[in-house]
Amino acid sequence: MSCHEHSEELLHRYLDEEMSVAERTEFEDHLITCDQCRPKLQGLGTAIQSLERLEWGKAPAGFTEDVMAKLAHVAPPRRNWRVPIMKYSGLAAAILLVFGLGVSLATPNKFALQANHTDGLIVTDGKVIVPEGSEYTGDLVIQNGDIEVRGKVNGNVTALNGKVHLSRAAGADISGEVAEVDEAFEKIGYYLKELFAEFAQFAGNEK
Amino acid sequence: MELIEQRIVKRAQKGDRLAFAELVELYKDKLYNLGYRMLGNQQEAEDIAQEAFLRAYANLNKYNAQHKFSTWIYRIATNLCIDRIRKKKADYSLDAEVDGVEGADMYSRLKAPGDTPEQEVMRREARQEVQDAIDALPENYRTAVILKYLHDLSLLEISEILEVPVSTVKTRIHRGREALRTSLRPMQEEVPIRELP
C-alpha cells in the first residue's frame, strides 16, 4: 500500500473505527512496516488521550443562585398574542387623536367651495347650484354648505357638513360619487382617503 | 431522562422559575467546562455560562421540543464562545496589549492529594501544555474537538449544535486532531523531513 496519497485519511478512518475488517487488517500490516504512519498514529493517539484526560471542573459555588438572581429582573417568557396588540393599541389611539385634532383644526368653519372652475355654477352664500340643463365637468367639494344639483355633473360631489340635493325631476345626474360627510369621524376617514390618494399620485409621479 | 427533561422545559416555558433553576443545575457544569476549554480561563468560563442561561431564558419560547434541549443550550453556549474568541482576537490586534494576570488556573483547585510539589508542578505544566494547544486551534476545530472528546457527544449531536453537516464535523475533528498532534509532539520525536511531492 502506498503511504503517500491516502495515508492521512486512512489514519483517521482507522482511529474512528470506520474500516471494514479486511481494510483494517491490511492497514495494520502496513503500519508495521511504515515508519511514517506509525509515529503519526501514535501522535494522534497521544493527542486524543491528553484531551480525554483533561479534568472536568465544577461550576463555581452559588452559580445557579447567581443566574436566578439575574433572572429576577427579566419577565418570564410568555407566548401571549395579546401583548403586542395591547402594546400598540395605545399608540394607535394616540395617532388617531392627533390626526383627528388636526383635521378639526384644519377644517374651516366657513362656507367654502373647492372646484376646478366655477363656470356655469351659481354660488350663493351657503349654497351651490348646478343649474338645470347645464353640465359641469370636474369634482366639487363644498364645506359648511349645501349643493343643489339640477343639471349634470361629470365628477364626484362631496359635501362636508352639508347636504347634497339632487333634483332628479329636473334631469339631474352625477356620474361620480356622492358623499355627505358630517361626523368628525367620517371627516377623518375622508381626509385619510385624500391623503392616500395624494401619496399614490406622488408615488406615481416619482415613477 | 429526556422525557423528564422535556417536562421540566415545558414547566419553565410556562414561567416556572424553579423549573428553570433545575435546568441550570443540570447544565451548569457542562457549559462551564465548555467555556473553560474554549476560552482558557475560569472567569470567562463563568461569564459565558451565565450569559448562555440568561439568553436561554429570554428565548425559551423559541425552543422547539423537536430537538433535544441539550443541543439547543449547547448551541447557544458555543455561539457565545465563538463570538467571544473572535472579539478577543479583534481587540488583541487593535491594541496588541498583553493580558495581565489571568484568573487562577482551575488546576490549582484540582491537585491530586498525594502529589509532591514537584509532581504537582509537572502535572500542571503538562495540562497547561494541552490547554495551550487547544487555545492555538482555530475556533471551528476547537469547538468540534472539545465537544467530541471532552463532552463525549456524537458526531450527529455536534452537527446539530453547530448546524453543519456531519461530514464537516468530521473534517474539523480530523484537522483539529492533526494540529494537536503536531503541537503536542514530544521534543525528542523529530519529524522526518517531508519529501516533496
Short mmCIF file of N, CA, C and O in Angstrom, two decimals, chain A residues 39-94:
data_model
loop_
_atom_site.label_atom_id
_atom_site.label_comp_id
_atom_site.label_asym_id
_atom_site.label_seq_id
_atom_site.Cartn_x
_atom_site.Cartn_y
_atom_site.Cartn_z
N PRO A 39 4.46 6.52 13.64
CA PRO A 39 4.60 7.65 14.58
C PRO A 39 3.41 8.61 14.52
O PRO A 39 3.01 9.17 15.53
N LYS A 40 2.87 8.76 13.33
CA LYS A 40 1.70 9.65 13.19
C LYS A 40 0.53 9.12 14.01
O LYS A 40 -0.15 9.88 14.71
N LEU A 41 0.30 7.84 13.87
CA LEU A 41 -0.80 7.23 14.61
C LEU A 41 -0.58 7.37 16.11
O LEU A 41 -1.50 7.72 16.86
N GLN A 42 0.67 7.13 16.53
CA GLN A 42 0.98 7.28 17.95
C GLN A 42 0.73 8.72 18.41
O GLN A 42 0.17 8.95 19.47
N GLY A 43 1.18 9.64 17.58
CA GLY A 43 0.99 11.06 17.93
C GLY A 43 -0.47 11.41 18.06
O GLY A 43 -0.88 12.11 18.99
N LEU A 44 -1.28 10.93 17.12
CA LEU A 44 -2.72 11.21 17.18
C LEU A 44 -3.33 10.58 18.43
O LEU A 44 -4.16 11.20 19.11
N GLY A 45 -2.91 9.35 18.73
CA GLY A 45 -3.41 8.67 19.93
C GLY A 45 -3.07 9.45 21.18
O GLY A 45 -3.93 9.66 22.04
N THR A 46 -1.85 9.94 21.25
CA THR A 46 -1.43 10.73 22.41
C THR A 46 -2.27 12.00 22.54
O THR A 46 -2.71 12.36 23.63
N ALA A 47 -2.50 12.66 21.39
CA ALA A 47 -3.28 13.90 21.40
C ALA A 47 -4.68 13.62 21.94
O ALA A 47 -5.20 14.36 22.80
N ILE A 48 -5.30 12.54 21.46
CA ILE A 48 -6.66 12.22 21.90
C ILE A 48 -6.68 11.90 23.39
O ILE A 48 -7.54 12.38 24.14
N GLN A 49 -5.67 11.13 23.81
CA GLN A 49 -5.63 10.78 25.24
C GLN A 49 -5.47 12.02 26.11
O GLN A 49 -6.09 12.13 27.16
N SER A 50 -4.61 12.93 25.69
CA SER A 50 -4.42 14.10 26.55
C SER A 50 -5.69 14.93 26.62
O SER A 50 -5.96 15.56 27.63
N LEU A 51 -6.47 14.91 25.54
CA LEU A 51 -7.76 15.61 25.60
C LEU A 51 -8.70 14.93 26.58
O LEU A 51 -9.33 15.56 27.42
N GLU A 52 -8.77 13.61 26.44
CA GLU A 52 -9.73 12.88 27.26
C GLU A 52 -9.34 12.87 28.74
O GLU A 52 -10.17 12.66 29.60
N ARG A 53 -8.06 13.11 29.01
CA ARG A 53 -7.61 13.11 30.40
C ARG A 53 -7.81 14.46 31.09
O ARG A 53 -7.59 14.57 32.29
N LEU A 54 -8.18 15.46 30.33
CA LEU A 54 -8.37 16.78 30.95
C LEU A 54 -9.48 16.72 31.99
O LEU A 54 -10.50 16.06 31.79
N GLU A 55 -9.27 17.43 33.10
CA GLU A 55 -10.26 17.38 34.18
C GLU A 55 -11.55 18.07 33.81
O GLU A 55 -11.61 18.98 32.99
N TRP A 56 -12.56 17.60 34.50
CA TRP A 56 -13.90 18.16 34.37
C TRP A 56 -14.14 18.96 35.65
O TRP A 56 -14.31 18.40 36.72
N GLY A 57 -14.10 20.28 35.50
CA GLY A 57 -14.27 21.10 36.70
C GLY A 57 -15.73 21.29 37.04
O GLY A 57 -16.62 20.88 36.30
N LYS A 58 -15.97 21.90 38.16
CA LYS A 58 -17.35 22.19 38.55
C LYS A 58 -17.60 23.69 38.44
O LYS A 58 -16.70 24.49 38.70
N ALA A 59 -18.81 24.05 38.06
CA ALA A 59 -19.17 25.46 38.05
C ALA A 59 -19.02 25.99 39.47
O ALA A 59 -19.22 25.24 40.43
N PRO A 60 -18.64 27.26 39.62
CA PRO A 60 -18.38 27.80 40.95
C PRO A 60 -19.61 27.69 41.86
O PRO A 60 -20.74 27.66 41.38
N ALA A 61 -19.36 27.62 43.16
CA ALA A 61 -20.46 27.54 44.12
C ALA A 61 -21.35 28.77 43.96
O ALA A 61 -20.87 29.86 43.67
N GLY A 62 -22.64 28.56 44.10
CA GLY A 62 -23.58 29.68 44.01
C GLY A 62 -23.91 30.08 42.58
O GLY A 62 -24.57 31.09 42.37
N PHE A 63 -23.47 29.29 41.62
CA PHE A 63 -23.70 29.65 40.21
C PHE A 63 -25.19 29.78 39.90
O PHE A 63 -25.65 30.78 39.34
N THR A 64 -25.95 28.74 40.27
CA THR A 64 -27.39 28.74 39.97
C THR A 64 -28.09 29.93 40.63
O THR A 64 -28.91 30.61 40.00
N GLU A 65 -27.71 30.20 41.89
CA GLU A 65 -28.33 31.32 42.61
C GLU A 65 -28.03 32.64 41.89
O GLU A 65 -28.92 33.49 41.77
N ASP A 66 -26.79 32.78 41.43
CA ASP A 66 -26.43 34.00 40.70
C ASP A 66 -27.30 34.19 39.46
O ASP A 66 -27.80 35.27 39.18
N VAL A 67 -27.42 33.08 38.70
CA VAL A 67 -28.22 33.17 37.46
C VAL A 67 -29.66 33.53 37.81
O VAL A 67 -30.24 34.43 37.20
N MET A 68 -30.22 32.87 38.81
CA MET A 68 -31.62 33.11 39.14
C MET A 68 -31.82 34.54 39.65
O MET A 68 -32.85 35.16 39.38
N ALA A 69 -30.81 35.05 40.36
CA ALA A 69 -30.91 36.43 40.86
C ALA A 69 -30.95 37.40 39.68
O ALA A 69 -31.71 38.38 39.68
N LYS A 70 -30.15 37.11 38.64
CA LYS A 70 -30.15 37.99 37.47
C LYS A 70 -31.46 37.89 36.70
O LYS A 70 -31.91 38.86 36.09
N LEU A 71 -32.04 36.69 36.75
CA LEU A 71 -33.31 36.49 36.03
C LEU A 71 -34.48 37.17 36.73
O LEU A 71 -35.53 37.38 36.13
N ALA A 72 -34.29 37.51 38.01
CA ALA A 72 -35.40 38.10 38.77
C ALA A 72 -35.91 39.37 38.10
O ALA A 72 -37.07 39.72 38.23
N HIS A 73 -35.03 40.03 37.34
CA HIS A 73 -35.43 41.28 36.71
C HIS A 73 -35.96 41.08 35.30
O HIS A 73 -36.36 42.03 34.64
N VAL A 74 -35.90 39.84 34.84
CA VAL A 74 -36.36 39.54 33.49
C VAL A 74 -37.78 38.98 33.58
O VAL A 74 -38.04 38.10 34.40
N ALA A 75 -38.67 39.50 32.77
CA ALA A 75 -40.04 38.98 32.78
C ALA A 75 -40.02 37.54 32.29
O ALA A 75 -39.27 37.20 31.39
N PRO A 76 -40.82 36.68 32.88
CA PRO A 76 -40.85 35.29 32.41
C PRO A 76 -41.34 35.24 30.97
O PRO A 76 -42.16 36.04 30.56
N PRO A 77 -40.78 34.35 30.18
CA PRO A 77 -41.19 34.26 28.79
C PRO A 77 -42.64 33.80 28.69
O PRO A 77 -43.05 32.93 29.44
N ARG A 78 -43.38 34.38 27.84
CA ARG A 78 -44.78 34.01 27.66
C ARG A 78 -45.10 33.98 26.18
O ARG A 78 -44.67 34.86 25.45
N ARG A 79 -45.89 33.00 25.80
CA ARG A 79 -46.45 33.06 24.45
C ARG A 79 -47.78 33.75 24.60
O ARG A 79 -48.75 33.15 25.02
N ASN A 80 -47.83 35.02 24.36
CA ASN A 80 -49.07 35.75 24.60
C ASN A 80 -49.35 36.67 23.42
O ASN A 80 -48.67 37.66 23.21
N TRP A 81 -50.43 36.34 22.69
CA TRP A 81 -50.72 37.13 21.49
C TRP A 81 -51.29 38.49 21.84
O TRP A 81 -51.30 39.40 21.04
N ARG A 82 -51.79 38.62 23.11
CA ARG A 82 -52.41 39.90 23.45
C ARG A 82 -51.38 40.99 23.65
O ARG A 82 -51.64 42.14 23.43
N VAL A 83 -50.22 40.59 24.07
CA VAL A 83 -49.21 41.58 24.43
C VAL A 83 -48.94 42.60 23.32
O VAL A 83 -49.04 43.80 23.55
N PRO A 84 -48.63 42.13 22.10
CA PRO A 84 -48.33 43.12 21.06
C PRO A 84 -49.51 44.04 20.76
O PRO A 84 -49.31 45.24 20.56
N ILE A 85 -50.72 43.49 20.76
CA ILE A 85 -51.88 44.33 20.46
C ILE A 85 -52.04 45.39 21.55
O ILE A 85 -52.23 46.58 21.27
N MET A 86 -51.95 44.96 22.79
CA MET A 86 -52.05 45.90 23.90
C MET A 86 -50.99 46.97 23.79
O MET A 86 -51.22 48.14 24.05
N LYS A 87 -49.82 46.54 23.37
CA LYS A 87 -48.69 47.45 23.34
C LYS A 87 -48.92 48.54 22.31
O LYS A 87 -48.58 49.69 22.52
N TYR A 88 -49.52 48.18 21.15
CA TYR A 88 -49.64 49.14 20.08
C TYR A 88 -50.99 49.86 20.05
O TYR A 88 -51.14 50.85 19.35
N SER A 89 -51.97 49.35 20.80
CA SER A 89 -53.29 49.97 20.74
C SER A 89 -53.22 51.40 21.28
O SER A 89 -53.87 52.29 20.76
N GLY A 90 -52.41 51.63 22.29
CA GLY A 90 -52.25 52.97 22.84
C GLY A 90 -51.69 53.91 21.81
O GLY A 90 -52.20 55.02 21.60
N LEU A 91 -50.69 53.44 21.12
CA LEU A 91 -50.03 54.24 20.08
C LEU A 91 -51.03 54.58 18.98
O LEU A 91 -51.13 55.73 18.53
N ALA A 92 -51.80 53.58 18.57
CA ALA A 92 -52.78 53.78 17.50
C ALA A 92 -53.81 54.82 17.93
O ALA A 92 -54.16 55.73 17.17
N ALA A 93 -54.28 54.72 19.18
CA ALA A 93 -55.27 55.68 19.69
C ALA A 93 -54.68 57.08 19.69
O ALA A 93 -55.35 58.05 19.29
N ALA A 94 -53.42 57.19 20.08
CA ALA A 94 -52.77 58.50 20.14
C ALA A 94 -52.68 59.11 18.75
O ALA A 94 -52.99 60.29 18.55
#
